[in-house]
Short mmCIF file of C-alpha atoms in Angstrom, two decimals:
data_model
loop_
_atom_site.label_atom_id
_atom_site.label_comp_id
_atom_site.label_asym_id
_atom_site.label_seq_id
_atom_site.Cartn_x
_atom_site.Cartn_y
_atom_site.Cartn_z
CA MET Q 1 -4.76 14.38 9.23
CA LYS Q 2 -3.59 11.07 7.90
CA LYS Q 3 -4.33 8.40 10.09
CA LYS Q 4 -1.93 6.09 12.29
CA ARG Q 5 -3.02 2.58 10.40
CA ILE Q 6 -3.35 -0.98 11.63
CA ILE Q 7 -1.50 -3.92 9.18
CA PRO Q 8 -2.68 -7.64 9.47
CA VAL Q 9 0.65 -10.04 8.45
CA ILE Q 10 -0.59 -13.13 7.15
CA LEU Q 11 2.29 -16.13 7.55
CA LEU Q 12 2.76 -18.07 4.12
CA LYS Q 13 4.66 -21.50 5.03
CA ASN Q 14 4.49 -23.80 1.69
CA GLY Q 15 0.84 -21.82 0.30
CA TRP Q 16 -1.16 -22.35 3.81
CA ILE Q 17 -1.68 -18.96 6.45
CA VAL Q 18 0.71 -19.85 9.62
CA GLN Q 19 0.57 -19.07 13.43
CA SER Q 20 3.75 -18.43 14.70
CA LYS Q 21 6.15 -18.41 17.59
CA GLU Q 22 8.90 -16.82 18.31
CA PHE Q 23 10.02 -17.39 14.32
CA SER Q 24 9.66 -21.63 15.34
CA TYR Q 25 6.52 -22.75 16.06
CA PHE Q 26 4.35 -22.87 13.24
CA GLN Q 27 0.28 -23.45 13.20
CA ASN Q 28 -1.48 -24.23 10.37
CA LEU Q 29 -4.70 -21.97 9.51
CA GLY Q 30 -5.93 -22.54 6.35
CA ASN Q 31 -5.89 -21.17 2.76
CA PRO Q 32 -5.20 -17.70 2.29
CA SER Q 33 -8.47 -17.34 -0.35
CA LYS Q 34 -10.94 -17.35 2.03
CA GLN Q 35 -9.40 -15.45 4.40
CA VAL Q 36 -8.14 -12.19 1.91
CA ASP Q 37 -12.71 -11.51 1.77
CA ARG Q 38 -12.99 -11.48 5.33
CA PHE Q 39 -9.29 -8.95 5.49
CA SER Q 40 -11.62 -6.63 2.92
CA GLU Q 41 -14.97 -6.94 4.40
CA TRP Q 42 -13.71 -5.47 7.35
CA MET Q 43 -11.92 -2.78 5.72
CA ALA Q 44 -8.83 -3.97 6.59
CA ASP Q 45 -5.99 -0.24 6.21
CA GLU Q 46 -3.49 -2.49 4.47
CA LEU Q 47 -2.53 -6.64 4.35
CA ILE Q 48 0.59 -7.63 4.31
CA TYR Q 49 2.11 -11.83 2.73
CA LEU Q 50 4.96 -12.94 3.89
CA ASP Q 51 6.45 -16.13 2.36
CA ILE Q 52 8.69 -17.72 5.26
CA THR Q 53 8.41 -20.95 3.15
CA ARG Q 54 11.86 -22.44 3.90
CA GLU Q 55 12.01 -26.04 1.90
CA GLY Q 56 9.06 -28.06 0.18
CA ASP Q 57 6.62 -27.49 -2.56
CA TYR Q 58 4.01 -25.28 -2.08
CA HIS Q 59 0.40 -26.66 -1.51
CA ARG Q 60 -2.15 -27.73 -4.06
CA GLY Q 61 -5.75 -27.22 -2.92
CA ARG Q 62 -7.93 -29.97 -2.38
CA GLN Q 63 -10.56 -30.41 -5.80
CA ASP Q 64 -13.10 -31.80 -2.59
CA LEU Q 65 -13.21 -28.34 -1.47
CA GLN Q 66 -12.94 -26.39 -4.45
CA ASP Q 67 -10.29 -24.01 -3.22
CA LEU Q 68 -8.14 -22.24 -5.32
CA HIS Q 69 -5.02 -24.13 -6.50
CA PHE Q 70 -1.42 -21.83 -5.37
CA LYS Q 71 1.21 -23.38 -7.18
CA ASN Q 72 3.51 -20.59 -6.11
CA MET Q 73 3.36 -17.05 -4.01
CA LEU Q 74 3.30 -15.26 -7.72
CA GLU Q 75 -0.96 -16.90 -8.18
CA ILE Q 76 -1.86 -15.98 -4.40
CA ILE Q 77 -0.84 -12.33 -5.12
CA GLY Q 78 -3.03 -12.11 -7.89
CA HIS Q 79 -5.34 -13.77 -6.34
CA VAL Q 80 -5.37 -11.29 -3.17
CA ALA Q 81 -4.55 -8.25 -5.95
CA LYS Q 82 -8.13 -8.89 -7.39
CA SER Q 83 -9.70 -9.51 -3.77
CA SER Q 84 -8.29 -6.96 -1.93
CA PHE Q 85 -9.35 -2.91 -2.70
CA MET Q 86 -6.64 -2.25 0.50
CA PRO Q 87 -2.91 -2.17 -0.48
CA VAL Q 88 -1.35 -5.01 -0.08
CA THR Q 89 2.83 -5.23 -0.04
CA PHE Q 90 4.86 -8.83 -0.32
CA GLY Q 91 7.52 -10.72 0.63
CA GLY Q 92 10.03 -13.10 1.47
CA LYS Q 93 12.51 -14.54 -1.04
CA ILE Q 94 12.87 -11.70 -3.64
CA ARG Q 95 15.94 -11.97 -4.56
CA THR Q 96 17.07 -9.39 -7.70
CA LEU Q 97 15.38 -7.17 -9.43
CA ASN Q 98 13.35 -9.23 -11.59
CA ASP Q 99 11.58 -10.42 -8.13
CA VAL Q 100 10.96 -7.54 -7.54
CA GLU Q 101 9.20 -6.38 -10.70
CA PHE Q 102 7.78 -9.29 -11.53
CA TYR Q 103 5.89 -9.00 -7.89
CA LEU Q 104 4.92 -5.50 -8.85
CA LYS Q 105 3.02 -6.25 -12.45
CA THR Q 106 1.30 -9.68 -10.45
CA GLY Q 107 -0.19 -7.00 -8.14
CA ALA Q 108 1.38 -6.05 -4.94
CA ASP Q 109 1.31 -2.69 -4.43
CA LYS Q 110 4.22 -2.78 -2.35
CA VAL Q 111 7.65 -5.26 -1.97
CA SER Q 112 9.05 -5.62 2.19
CA LEU Q 113 12.68 -6.88 1.14
CA ASN Q 114 15.06 -8.69 3.97
CA SER Q 115 17.56 -11.17 3.63
CA ILE Q 116 18.94 -9.86 0.09
CA PHE Q 117 20.58 -6.77 2.38
CA PHE Q 118 22.95 -8.15 3.77
CA GLU Q 119 23.62 -9.65 0.63
CA ASN Q 120 23.44 -6.40 -1.52
CA LEU Q 121 22.28 -3.11 0.43
CA THR Q 122 22.03 -1.17 -2.80
CA ILE Q 123 19.62 -2.89 -4.45
CA ALA Q 124 16.98 -0.93 -2.70
CA LYS Q 125 18.04 2.36 -4.10
CA SER Q 126 18.29 0.33 -7.52
CA ALA Q 127 14.50 -0.99 -7.31
CA ALA Q 128 14.02 3.07 -5.51
CA LEU Q 129 14.68 4.75 -8.73
CA GLU Q 130 12.62 2.07 -10.76
CA PHE Q 131 9.27 2.10 -8.71
CA GLY Q 132 10.13 4.17 -5.90
CA SER Q 133 10.88 4.14 -2.77
CA GLN Q 134 7.81 3.90 -1.68
CA CYS Q 135 6.98 0.79 -3.30
CA VAL Q 136 9.93 -0.77 -0.29
CA VAL Q 137 9.80 -1.93 2.73
CA GLY Q 138 12.82 -3.29 4.60
CA SER Q 139 11.96 -6.44 7.13
CA VAL Q 140 14.50 -6.24 9.71
CA ASP Q 141 13.55 -9.55 12.81
CA TYR Q 142 15.19 -8.37 15.89
CA ARG Q 143 16.10 -9.86 19.39
CA THR Q 144 17.36 -8.00 22.45
CA ILE Q 145 20.42 -9.73 23.48
CA GLU Q 146 21.80 -8.23 27.20
CA GLY Q 147 19.79 -5.03 26.84
CA ARG Q 148 20.76 -4.38 23.18
CA SER Q 149 17.92 -4.51 20.02
CA THR Q 150 20.10 -6.42 17.57
CA VAL Q 151 19.48 -7.77 14.39
CA PHE Q 152 19.03 -11.89 13.29
CA SER Q 153 19.04 -12.72 9.66
CA SER Q 154 18.30 -16.05 8.18
CA TYR Q 155 14.34 -16.04 9.53
CA GLY Q 156 15.56 -14.87 12.53
CA GLN Q 157 18.41 -17.78 13.45
CA THR Q 158 21.45 -16.24 12.45
CA ASN Q 159 22.74 -13.29 15.15
CA THR Q 160 24.02 -10.64 12.41
CA GLN Q 161 26.05 -8.03 15.54
CA ILE Q 162 23.85 -4.95 13.91
CA GLY Q 163 22.32 -2.38 16.10
CA VAL Q 164 19.08 -2.14 14.91
CA ILE Q 165 18.79 1.41 14.96
CA ASP Q 166 21.80 1.68 12.36
CA TRP Q 167 20.35 -1.13 10.11
CA CYS Q 168 17.86 1.03 9.20
CA LYS Q 169 19.32 4.17 9.29
CA ARG Q 170 21.34 1.84 6.42
CA LEU Q 171 18.49 0.43 5.54
CA GLU Q 172 16.87 4.65 4.74
CA ASP Q 173 19.83 6.05 3.57
CA ASN Q 174 19.84 3.30 0.59
CA GLY Q 175 15.98 3.85 -0.60
CA VAL Q 176 14.17 2.08 1.26
CA GLY Q 177 10.52 3.33 2.01
CA GLU Q 178 9.37 2.45 5.06
CA ILE Q 179 10.47 -0.30 7.62
CA LEU Q 180 8.64 -3.25 9.09
CA LEU Q 181 10.27 -3.46 12.44
CA ASN Q 182 9.50 -7.06 13.53
CA SER Q 183 10.38 -8.86 17.37
CA ILE Q 184 11.99 -12.23 17.36
CA ASP Q 185 11.04 -11.74 21.43
CA ARG Q 186 7.40 -11.30 21.10
CA ASP Q 187 6.51 -13.03 18.69
CA GLY Q 188 3.27 -14.77 19.74
CA GLN Q 189 3.62 -14.09 23.36
CA LYS Q 190 1.09 -11.67 23.41
CA ASN Q 191 2.53 -9.73 25.69
CA GLY Q 192 3.01 -6.33 23.84
CA PHE Q 193 5.09 -4.54 21.76
CA ASP Q 194 8.21 -3.80 22.60
CA ILE Q 195 7.64 0.57 23.56
CA GLU Q 196 11.07 1.08 24.75
CA LEU Q 197 12.14 0.52 21.48
CA LEU Q 198 9.84 2.02 19.77
CA ALA Q 199 9.67 4.49 21.10
CA THR Q 200 13.21 5.75 20.61
CA ILE Q 201 13.62 3.95 16.62
CA THR Q 202 11.31 7.03 16.04
CA HIS Q 203 13.49 9.36 16.87
CA HIS Q 204 16.60 8.15 14.30
CA ILE Q 205 15.24 7.86 11.37
CA SER Q 206 12.41 9.34 9.32
CA ILE Q 207 10.53 6.70 6.83
CA PRO Q 208 7.60 5.83 8.83
CA VAL Q 209 8.09 2.84 10.66
CA ILE Q 210 5.43 -0.64 11.05
CA ALA Q 211 5.46 -2.08 14.70
CA CYS Q 212 5.27 -6.17 14.47
CA GLY Q 213 5.19 -8.83 17.11
CA GLY Q 214 3.19 -9.69 20.95
CA ALA Q 215 0.05 -8.09 19.91
CA GLY Q 216 -2.53 -10.23 22.32
CA SER Q 217 -5.05 -7.30 23.40
CA TRP Q 218 -6.60 -4.22 22.77
CA GLU Q 219 -5.09 -2.52 24.80
CA HIS Q 220 -1.74 -3.29 23.62
CA PHE Q 221 -2.49 -1.19 20.91
CA ALA Q 222 -4.07 1.05 22.06
CA ASP Q 223 -0.40 1.51 24.74
CA ALA Q 224 1.61 1.41 21.26
CA LEU Q 225 -0.61 4.57 19.72
CA THR Q 226 -0.28 6.20 23.26
CA HIS Q 227 4.06 6.06 24.12
CA THR Q 228 5.37 5.92 20.78
CA ASN Q 229 4.36 7.17 17.22
CA VAL Q 230 5.28 4.53 14.83
CA ASP Q 231 3.04 5.10 11.92
CA ALA Q 232 1.51 1.91 11.44
CA LEU Q 233 1.24 -0.92 14.48
CA ALA Q 234 1.23 -4.68 12.51
CA ALA Q 235 0.12 -7.97 13.91
CA ALA Q 236 -0.87 -11.74 12.64
CA ASN Q 237 -1.87 -13.84 15.33
CA ILE Q 238 -4.81 -11.79 17.10
CA PHE Q 239 -6.66 -11.40 14.01
CA GLN Q 240 -6.32 -15.09 12.92
CA HIS Q 241 -9.57 -16.43 15.80
CA VAL Q 242 -11.32 -13.68 16.84
CA ASP Q 243 -14.38 -13.19 14.70
CA GLN Q 244 -14.64 -9.61 13.18
CA SER Q 245 -11.48 -9.46 15.45
CA LEU Q 246 -9.93 -6.87 13.11
CA TYR Q 247 -13.04 -4.85 13.32
CA LEU Q 248 -13.65 -5.14 16.75
CA LEU Q 249 -10.16 -3.12 17.86
CA ARG Q 250 -10.44 -0.80 15.37
CA ARG Q 251 -13.67 0.16 17.30
CA TYR Q 252 -11.88 -0.42 20.10
CA LEU Q 253 -9.64 2.43 18.77
CA PHE Q 254 -12.10 4.39 17.20
CA ASP Q 255 -14.23 5.46 20.49
CA LYS Q 256 -11.18 5.85 22.63
CA LYS Q 257 -10.21 9.18 20.55
CA PHE Q 258 -6.98 7.68 18.87
CA ASN Q 259 -6.56 8.44 15.01
CA VAL Q 260 -7.11 5.79 13.11
CA ARG Q 261 -9.86 5.18 10.93
CA GLU Q 262 -13.45 4.30 11.93
CA PRO Q 263 -14.11 0.46 11.25
CA LYS Q 264 -16.64 0.13 8.64
CA ILE Q 265 -17.81 -3.19 6.55
CA PHE Q 266 -17.62 -3.22 3.22
CA ASP Q 267 -20.03 -4.53 1.21
CA ILE Q 268 -18.55 -5.40 -2.15
CA LYS Q 269 -22.54 -5.15 -3.66
CA ASP Q 270 -23.16 -1.72 -2.37
CA PRO Q 271 -19.88 -0.56 -2.57
CA TYR Q 272 -20.82 2.50 -3.22
CA GLU Q 273 -21.91 3.37 0.11
CA GLU Q 274 -25.76 4.99 1.35
CA ASP Q 275 -24.51 8.57 0.75
CA ASP Q 276 -24.19 8.18 -3.14
CA VAL Q 277 -23.51 11.85 -4.00
CA LEU Q 278 -23.61 10.95 -8.27
CA MET Y 1 -11.58 -1.97 -9.34
CA VAL Y 2 -12.58 -0.32 -12.64
CA GLY Y 3 -13.80 -3.99 -13.10
CA HIS Y 4 -16.60 -3.89 -10.58
CA ILE Y 5 -18.19 -0.73 -11.90
CA THR Y 6 -17.66 -1.22 -15.72
CA ASN Y 7 -17.07 -5.34 -17.36
CA LYS Y 8 -15.78 -2.97 -20.36
CA VAL Y 9 -12.57 -2.55 -19.53
CA LYS Y 10 -9.44 -3.47 -20.70
CA ILE Y 11 -5.77 -3.43 -19.69
CA SER Y 12 -4.05 -2.57 -23.13
CA GLU Y 13 -0.52 -1.00 -24.76
CA ASN Y 14 -2.07 -1.45 -28.44
CA PHE Y 15 -3.18 1.91 -29.78
CA HIS Y 16 -6.32 0.84 -31.33
CA ASP Y 17 -7.64 0.59 -27.84
CA ALA Y 18 -6.82 3.80 -27.20
CA LYS Y 19 -9.24 5.16 -30.20
CA ASN Y 20 -12.17 3.12 -29.22
CA ALA Y 21 -11.46 3.66 -25.52
CA SER Y 22 -13.99 6.67 -23.70
CA HIS Y 23 -12.32 6.53 -20.99
CA LEU Y 24 -8.32 6.41 -20.62
CA ILE Y 25 -7.09 5.44 -16.93
CA LEU Y 26 -2.72 5.99 -16.47
CA PRO Y 27 -1.91 4.32 -13.46
CA GLY Y 28 1.44 5.08 -11.84
CA VAL Y 29 3.92 3.12 -9.47
CA GLY Y 30 6.82 3.91 -9.82
CA SER Y 31 9.14 7.37 -9.99
CA TYR Y 32 8.98 10.24 -12.10
CA ALA Y 33 11.34 10.08 -14.56
CA SER Y 34 10.99 6.46 -15.46
CA THR Y 35 7.53 5.96 -15.30
CA LEU Y 36 7.80 9.70 -17.87
CA ARG Y 37 10.17 7.78 -20.15
CA LYS Y 38 8.56 4.42 -20.10
CA PHE Y 39 4.42 5.97 -21.23
CA LYS Y 40 7.09 8.28 -23.73
CA GLU Y 41 8.72 4.85 -25.15
CA CYS Y 42 5.60 2.97 -25.27
CA ARG Y 43 3.66 2.46 -28.64
CA MET Y 44 -0.20 4.28 -27.96
CA TYR Y 45 1.93 7.06 -26.25
CA GLU Y 46 0.71 9.68 -29.49
CA GLN Y 47 -2.34 7.64 -29.20
CA VAL Y 48 -3.13 8.19 -26.38
CA ALA Y 49 -2.59 11.60 -26.22
CA LYS Y 50 -4.32 12.54 -28.98
CA GLU Y 51 -7.08 11.49 -27.13
CA ALA Y 52 -6.66 12.75 -23.83
CA LEU Y 53 -5.91 16.60 -25.97
CA GLU Y 54 -7.37 16.37 -29.52
CA SER Y 55 -10.64 14.18 -29.01
CA LYS Y 56 -10.72 14.83 -25.16
CA LYS Y 57 -11.41 11.93 -24.24
CA PRO Y 58 -11.62 11.72 -20.08
CA THR Y 59 -8.41 10.97 -19.24
CA LEU Y 60 -6.95 9.98 -15.41
CA GLY Y 61 -3.50 10.11 -14.17
CA ILE Y 62 -3.43 8.08 -10.94
CA CYS Y 63 0.05 8.77 -8.56
CA VAL Y 64 2.59 8.93 -10.81
CA GLY Y 65 0.45 8.49 -13.41
CA MET Y 66 -1.41 12.39 -12.42
CA GLN Y 67 2.05 13.82 -11.61
CA ILE Y 68 3.81 13.42 -15.23
CA MET Y 69 1.07 15.44 -16.01
CA SER Y 70 2.89 18.53 -14.75
CA THR Y 71 4.86 20.80 -16.00
CA VAL Y 72 8.43 19.84 -14.00
CA GLY Y 73 8.92 17.64 -11.71
CA ASP Y 74 12.10 17.23 -8.77
CA GLU Y 75 12.56 13.98 -8.30
CA PHE Y 76 15.94 12.98 -9.31
CA GLY Y 77 16.84 15.94 -10.42
CA HIS Y 78 14.74 18.17 -12.61
CA THR Y 79 12.46 16.13 -15.22
CA MET Y 80 9.74 17.91 -17.85
CA GLY Y 81 6.74 16.48 -17.88
CA LEU Y 82 3.81 15.69 -20.52
CA ASP Y 83 2.40 19.80 -19.56
CA TRP Y 84 -1.04 18.40 -19.83
CA VAL Y 85 -2.33 19.68 -16.67
CA PRO Y 86 0.09 22.64 -15.09
CA GLY Y 87 1.52 22.92 -12.21
CA GLN Y 88 5.01 21.53 -10.90
CA VAL Y 89 5.63 18.59 -8.88
CA SER Y 90 7.98 18.74 -6.07
CA LYS Y 91 8.59 17.11 -2.74
CA ILE Y 92 6.26 17.43 0.46
CA SER Y 93 7.38 19.65 2.77
CA ALA Y 94 6.42 17.82 5.99
CA PRO Y 95 9.78 18.81 8.56
CA LYS Y 96 8.42 17.35 11.71
CA LEU Y 97 6.65 14.63 9.98
CA CYS Y 98 7.89 11.29 7.63
CA LEU Y 99 8.05 10.56 4.44
CA PRO Y 100 7.38 8.87 2.31
CA HIS Y 101 3.00 10.29 3.23
CA ILE Y 102 2.28 6.89 3.61
CA GLY Y 103 -1.53 5.71 5.06
CA TRP Y 104 -5.36 7.55 4.48
CA ASN Y 105 -5.51 10.85 4.86
CA THR Y 106 -8.73 13.48 4.59
CA THR Y 107 -9.05 15.22 1.31
CA ARG Y 108 -10.91 17.98 1.60
CA SER Y 109 -13.14 19.27 -2.04
CA ALA Y 110 -11.23 22.52 -3.81
CA GLN Y 111 -14.19 23.36 -5.88
CA SER Y 112 -18.13 22.60 -6.25
CA ASP Y 113 -18.34 20.18 -8.60
CA PHE Y 114 -15.75 17.73 -6.52
CA ALA Y 115 -18.23 18.59 -3.12
CA PHE Y 116 -18.58 14.56 -2.86
CA LEU Y 117 -15.14 14.58 -1.97
CA ASP Y 118 -14.97 16.57 1.25
CA ARG Y 119 -13.86 15.04 4.40
CA LYS Y 120 -13.70 11.91 2.37
CA ASP Y 121 -10.34 9.37 3.05
CA PHE Y 122 -7.66 7.98 0.70
CA TYR Y 123 -4.94 5.72 0.61
CA PHE Y 124 -1.47 8.10 -0.19
CA VAL Y 125 0.95 6.92 -0.84
CA HIS Y 126 4.47 9.44 -2.30
CA SER Y 127 7.02 11.58 -1.07
CA TYR Y 128 5.93 14.12 -3.99
CA ALA Y 129 3.27 16.25 -4.53
CA TYR Y 130 1.39 18.48 -7.46
CA LYS Y 131 1.59 21.83 -5.30
CA LYS Y 132 -1.85 23.68 -5.10
CA ASN Y 133 -2.68 25.87 -8.33
CA GLU Y 134 -5.79 26.93 -10.24
CA PHE Y 135 -6.52 23.23 -11.76
CA THR Y 136 -6.31 21.76 -8.01
CA VAL Y 137 -10.08 20.30 -7.30
CA ALA Y 138 -8.91 18.33 -3.77
CA THR Y 139 -6.81 19.13 -1.49
CA CYS Y 140 -4.44 17.25 0.90
CA SER Y 141 -2.57 18.49 4.33
CA TYR Y 142 1.05 16.16 5.05
CA GLY Y 143 3.07 19.21 6.19
CA GLU Y 144 2.32 21.12 3.73
CA GLU Y 145 -1.55 20.97 1.29
CA PHE Y 146 -0.97 20.01 -1.85
CA ALA Y 147 -3.42 18.52 -4.88
CA ALA Y 148 -5.12 15.55 -4.11
CA VAL Y 149 -7.04 16.02 -7.37
CA THR Y 150 -6.17 18.31 -10.36
CA LYS Y 151 -8.33 18.82 -13.57
CA ASN Y 152 -8.14 20.36 -16.52
CA GLU Y 153 -11.06 19.99 -18.75
CA ASN Y 154 -11.11 16.70 -19.21
CA ILE Y 155 -7.75 15.49 -18.02
CA TRP Y 156 -8.34 14.78 -14.05
CA GLY Y 157 -5.34 13.73 -12.11
CA ALA Y 158 -5.42 11.93 -8.37
CA GLN Y 159 -2.66 11.83 -6.13
CA PHE Y 160 -4.24 8.96 -3.71
CA HIS Y 161 -4.73 5.34 -5.53
CA PRO Y 162 -8.56 5.36 -5.21
CA GLU Y 163 -7.96 0.90 -6.80
CA LYS Y 164 -6.42 0.89 -3.05
CA SER Y 165 -9.02 3.21 -1.26
CA GLN Y 166 -12.27 1.54 -0.91
CA TYR Y 167 -15.89 3.15 -1.14
CA ALA Y 168 -14.19 6.08 -1.22
CA GLY Y 169 -12.56 4.55 -3.98
CA PHE Y 170 -15.56 3.14 -5.45
CA GLN Y 171 -17.08 6.55 -5.23
CA PHE Y 172 -14.67 8.92 -6.93
CA LEU Y 173 -14.16 6.37 -9.49
CA LYS Y 174 -17.62 6.34 -10.94
CA LYS Y 175 -17.96 9.91 -11.05
CA PHE Y 176 -14.45 9.32 -13.19
CA LEU Y 177 -16.22 6.76 -15.51
CA THR Y 178 -19.71 8.67 -15.76
CA THR Y 179 -18.20 11.95 -17.56
CA HIS Y 180 -18.76 12.29 -20.39
CA TYR Y 181 -17.26 15.20 -22.52
#
């Protein structure tokens, strides 16, 4: 049986990993190069990197720390792709089919598109034809305004007046392979996922939904898996602070018989595991 | 990942490399028709075909790379494939489930040589799949049971992405890279 996925989201702002709250307050958490090794060791199902830089140049690593120098996002992608043995999605500032192709060639397995759909929805169809719809993730940011879940654009600042379910259906019709649904209201609040919307949306679209926003405890993940039919649960903040958090979460869910992969630690020095029957 | 198993690996568009290689890998991300077109248009195509079909070098197609080796595929209309591993590639029939089939799913071995694939989780990301037939050595279930691994003599195909499947992926690639014909 196909397992439900638990996906860490890494937000990058000017080349640094950041933690966010309601898409506005950002706390710097460090350099992405070290973190990917940890997620690889914890055998994450997938990783999602989102570049939310709004202005300015990228961080140049300090020589004395012997950190890698990431002049731009493409260097980060290249490094992550080499260091991780699970799929990685990259998103942020992807504006053209050439950008899509470049990101995929540099090592991204999937690309996440958001703002570009407000200018040109059919680009998803072209990307699907050329690269396959399984590479195209539609990222949708929303708030609940007077009881209605509404799509926001421009890093969560502009109310588009479009209903979330409608927008997701349109993305699906235009070739998007998966939806990454981000609740702006719940971002960083640790109050749980938006169960109400998530339980409804999977009745209206048939492509997989990755839910993001609100996770503050292991129980929140259990609730979302119990009460909704989303394909994957993603979170950013919760995996940044607790040591081995991803492993502990998967152990919690697996022991409670949820449909997730058994948690293990990956050792690159012995990548074939004990039962090497070859 | 291949680079971790052996350091003798090269990404290439050069036909000399195909001639000198011990194993060939055709990765794939994309749609059936566009991948097939790009492969046939590339300078290496004839040499790779020769190495696979005449010299019988171990050859592995991954995801769309595996699918284009079929007889025919029906993504965006009927497209005749390479016919290196006969079979049909069509949309997965999974009426109550979401498509594409994205995530970790379990393979079942269908042949004793591939018993090591039984009950292993690999990462799949696709909407189309090879129909099960006599060239299927491992299967996967999602709505229907389809081919996870195909094999026609020296030519293998993997629907999943071994390079994205951690332990199981390493085991699978090691098995391929240590097989000689």
